[in-house]
Amino acid sequence: MAKAVGEQMGVVTALVRSTFLVNTVYAEAAREYGLTQQQGQLLCVLMAHPYGMGELGEVLRLAKSSLSGLVDRTARLGLVRRESDPSDNRAVRVGLTPEGSRLADEFYAETCRRIEQLPSGLDDTERDTLAELLARVVRDNEVPPVFMVLNEQG
Amino acid sequence: MAKAVGEQMGVVTALVRSTFLVNTVYAEAAREYGLTQQQGQLLCVLMAHPYGMGELGEVLRLAKSSLSGLVDRTARLGLVRRESDPSDNRAVRVGLTPEGSRLADEFYAETCRRIEQLPSGLDDTERDTLAELLARVVRDNEVPPVFMVLNEQG
DNA sequence: TGGATTAGTTCGTGGCCCGAACCAGGTGGC
DNA sequence: GCCACCTGGTTCGGGCCACGAACTAATCCA
């Protein structure tokens, strides 16, 4: 508001456009691994550890019927598997297959590589600042762990 | 890398998660106006001025067949209209109908309101910094004008 | 034991995205 | 003028995605 003109991009527009950018990069990377964006996201969530359908739905913010389908399709690719929960015969634990785990690692690494390059016009200090500010926004808004933090892996 | 532990979120994770966040907010806002995320995005692009199908495809990064369908469905809602280009009988200009324009204004304003609140944990200086850094990332990566900059409107 | 709750699946509908095939209007070479 | 070529868009078929409603089966609890 303080800045003079239409030259300056507000925080809202910056957020929306950077979102568009990351979406595009993410979807493109997924595609090159034979995945959809949603399947890639599923793999990245499951890298941390297996999840029940319930939790998974909360993390991905999907209705249970939507998630059921996503897991079906990803399982059909052999990347993910439903295991029965011994302590509750209704429940199911969704986890990566060995092949899914391998693919997830690759996809995750490649995606990181590409997204890492997006702020290549910033110097180290600026990147740190950006990371810290965005991280606070993410934390304040309780965004679920849709993308691993390094060293978080089980 | 300097920071000690898995406490710190890297710029990549911060970008991916904030993207997830904005996606969610955007889609939710759209839904409340009877729109899909893509339809909302289309309206927001067209707020600036009408577009030909070709340019529009580049801006939204959609294959022409995808765009054709999106415009169809949005036109069926009465929000958008195909006008023939007098200088080229093959070409088409897609623009907002009066109703579409009204809805676009409302949706745009509401979306801004919501996204504006995401960084409410930051003080004014921090918000400016975030805006400036993200804006540079957006510019460096030549993100098309998928969301208006204020005062850019025709 | 039997009713409520919980975890997931199935089904139907509609939107989204793509590539391939197609069509009509323009354009350039001859 | 004509024909080959290009270009702007649409159509079509297929698969993914998201949702709510209805359903099934296991668990919980009074």
Short mmCIF file of C-alpha atoms in Angstrom, two decimals, chain B residues 7 9 18 20 23 29 41 54 59 69-70 80 85 87 92 102 110 112 120 127 133 135 137 139 141-142 144 153-154:
data_model
loop_
_atom_site.label_atom_id
_atom_site.label_comp_id
_atom_site.label_asym_id
_atom_site.label_seq_id
_atom_site.Cartn_x
_atom_site.Cartn_y
_atom_site.Cartn_z
CA GLU B 7 13.57 -27.94 13.06
CA MET B 9 12.37 -25.88 6.99
CA SER B 18 2.84 -22.77 0.95
CA PHE B 20 -0.45 -26.47 -1.02
CA ASN B 23 -4.18 -24.01 -3.53
CA ALA B 29 -13.04 -19.74 -2.23
CA GLN B 41 -8.46 -18.63 -12.47
CA GLY B 54 -3.98 -19.03 -28.13
CA VAL B 59 -1.07 -17.88 -19.83
CA GLY B 69 -13.42 -27.38 -22.68
CA LEU B 70 -12.81 -24.99 -19.82
CA VAL B 80 -17.68 -15.91 -20.31
CA ASP B 85 -12.32 -11.45 -34.07
CA SER B 87 -9.67 -9.16 -38.29
CA VAL B 92 -11.98 -15.90 -31.24
CA ARG B 102 -19.47 -9.06 -11.52
CA GLU B 110 -12.79 -12.45 -1.53
CA CYS B 112 -7.52 -11.53 -1.91
CA SER B 120 -1.11 -12.44 9.34
CA ARG B 127 5.24 -8.96 4.67
CA LEU B 133 11.36 -11.84 -2.55
CA ALA B 135 7.86 -11.25 -6.59
CA VAL B 137 11.08 -15.38 -7.95
CA ARG B 139 9.48 -12.45 -12.29
CA ASN B 141 10.66 -17.43 -13.75
CA GLU B 142 8.38 -15.54 -16.06
CA PRO B 144 2.27 -15.42 -16.63
CA GLN B 153 -7.17 -3.67 -14.87
CA GLY B 154 -8.36 -2.27 -18.21
#
